[in-house]
Amino acid sequence: MRQSTSKRVLVTGGAGFLGSHLCERLLADGHEVLCVDNYFTGSRHNIVHLMDHPDFELLRHDITWPLYVEVDQIYNLACPASPVHYQHDPVQTTKTSVLGAINMLGLAKRLRARILQASTSEVYGDPDVHPQPEDYRGNVNTTGPRACYDEGKRCAETLFFDYHRQHGLPIKVVRIFNTYGPRMHPNDGRVVSNFIVQALQGRPLTIYGDGSQTRSFCYVDDLIEGFVRFMDTPEQHTGPLNLGNPGEFTIRELADMVIRLTNSSSKIIAKPLPQDDPKQRRPDIARAKALLDWEPKVRLEEGLKRTIAYFDRALDRHELARAAE
């Protein structure tokens, strides 16, 4: 029997890494889910196990075009999130962030639906404040190769808060820090997936610079828990809200851990540091702790074991080889 609190929920980017996990969680919580994706970086493979669920619906659509559906809540996750993908077509990346936000906000306004924006720690740029609290305004290069994503997401946040102020729209804005787990794209250029694929193939693990730059890695289940809890908070809590793991590791430490956990014979090689690559990244999650009683529970080593098992099980070596080409 359907729960009386059940809602019809739209998840844009629902066939992507984070979106597929969110769809799964929402269905488990008893909601109807409309998954929307244009498959630029998402994949039907990520949600094929949900296709026969009676409360799951899939729609192929690009949110740079208006969408006319009836829902109670919207999670706006649609946008390529790794440098390899968002720099492939930077103009389209900006359009997805900005026009996509306008279209989803317009839909939410018509329906008076609560809407959550998946923003990013990239709005902080290469930070000169560490760790990064939500009131830090960032250090972003507006003309660099990462700006299509960084500035697109910053503009999307502006639109969300202006719709809230001008139209009283119930919004939630989360800033996602590095997240990893099963269903990551093997060729997305992110450090966790790069290292795992390289280690499983016995190829050298590529670090940039001397590997001393730091990142904080949040397991996907912890992030999704934060999403759901924040969406359910009272309307006056709009964010922005950092969601991520405050545990901080150097890139070289991560490489060493992946090699050990995969029992790989891979070596580590260094290449020049890309332009505007942040030297350090760690969230201040004091607000999330206080508001949501939330903090990550999955330790990096345990999360890596689960992610490695996914890559090893779900992708045979030939598929990994093709993905890495």
Coordinates of N, CA, C and O in Angstrom, one line a residue, residues 20 36 111-112 121 136 152 161 176 205 212-213 237 256 290 313 319:
S20 N 21.0 8.1 -10.5 CA 20.5 6.7 -10.4 C 20.4 6.3 -9.0 O 19.5 5.6 -8.6
V36 N 14.5 11.8 -15.7 CA 14.7 12.5 -17.0 C 16.2 12.6 -17.3 O 17.0 13.0 -16.4
L111 N 4.1 24.7 -10.7 CA 3.5 23.7 -9.9 C 3.5 24.0 -8.4 O 3.0 23.2 -7.6
R112 N 4.2 25.1 -8.0 CA 4.5 25.4 -6.6 C 5.2 24.2 -6.0 O 4.9 23.8 -4.8
S121 N 31.0 22.2 -5.2 CA 32.2 22.8 -4.5 C 33.0 23.6 -5.5 O 33.8 24.5 -5.1
Y136 N 31.9 31.5 2.1 CA 33.1 31.9 1.4 C 32.7 32.1 -0.1 O 32.0 31.3 -0.7
G152 N 28.7 28.4 -14.7 CA 27.3 28.0 -14.9 C 26.6 27.6 -13.7 O 25.4 28.0 -13.5
F161 N 18.1 31.6 -6.0 CA 17.8 32.5 -5.0 C 16.9 33.7 -5.4 O 16.1 34.2 -4.6
I176 N 27.9 20.1 -3.7 CA 28.5 18.8 -3.6 C 30.0 18.8 -3.7 O 30.5 19.4 -4.7
L205 N 49.3 4.8 -12.6 CA 48.4 5.7 -12.1 C 48.9 7.1 -12.4 O 50.1 7.4 -12.0
S212 N 50.5 16.4 -4.2 CA 50.3 16.9 -2.8 C 49.0 17.6 -2.7 O 48.5 18.0 -1.5
Q213 N 48.3 17.9 -3.8 CA 47.0 18.6 -3.7 C 46.0 17.7 -3.0 O 46.1 16.4 -3.1
H237 N 14.8 26.9 5.3 CA 16.2 26.4 5.1 C 16.4 26.2 3.6 O 16.1 25.2 3.0
D256 N 48.1 5.5 -3.6 CA 48.7 4.4 -2.9 C 47.6 3.5 -2.4 O 47.8 2.2 -2.4
A290 N 24.5 20.5 12.0 CA 23.5 21.2 12.9 C 22.1 21.0 12.4 O 21.1 20.8 13.2
R313 N 33.4 -6.1 -11.2 CA 32.3 -7.0 -11.5 C 31.5 -6.6 -12.7 O 31.1 -7.4 -13.6
E319 N 35.9 -4.0 -21.8 CA 35.1 -2.7 -21.7 C 35.9 -1.6 -21.0 O 35.9 -0.5 -21.4

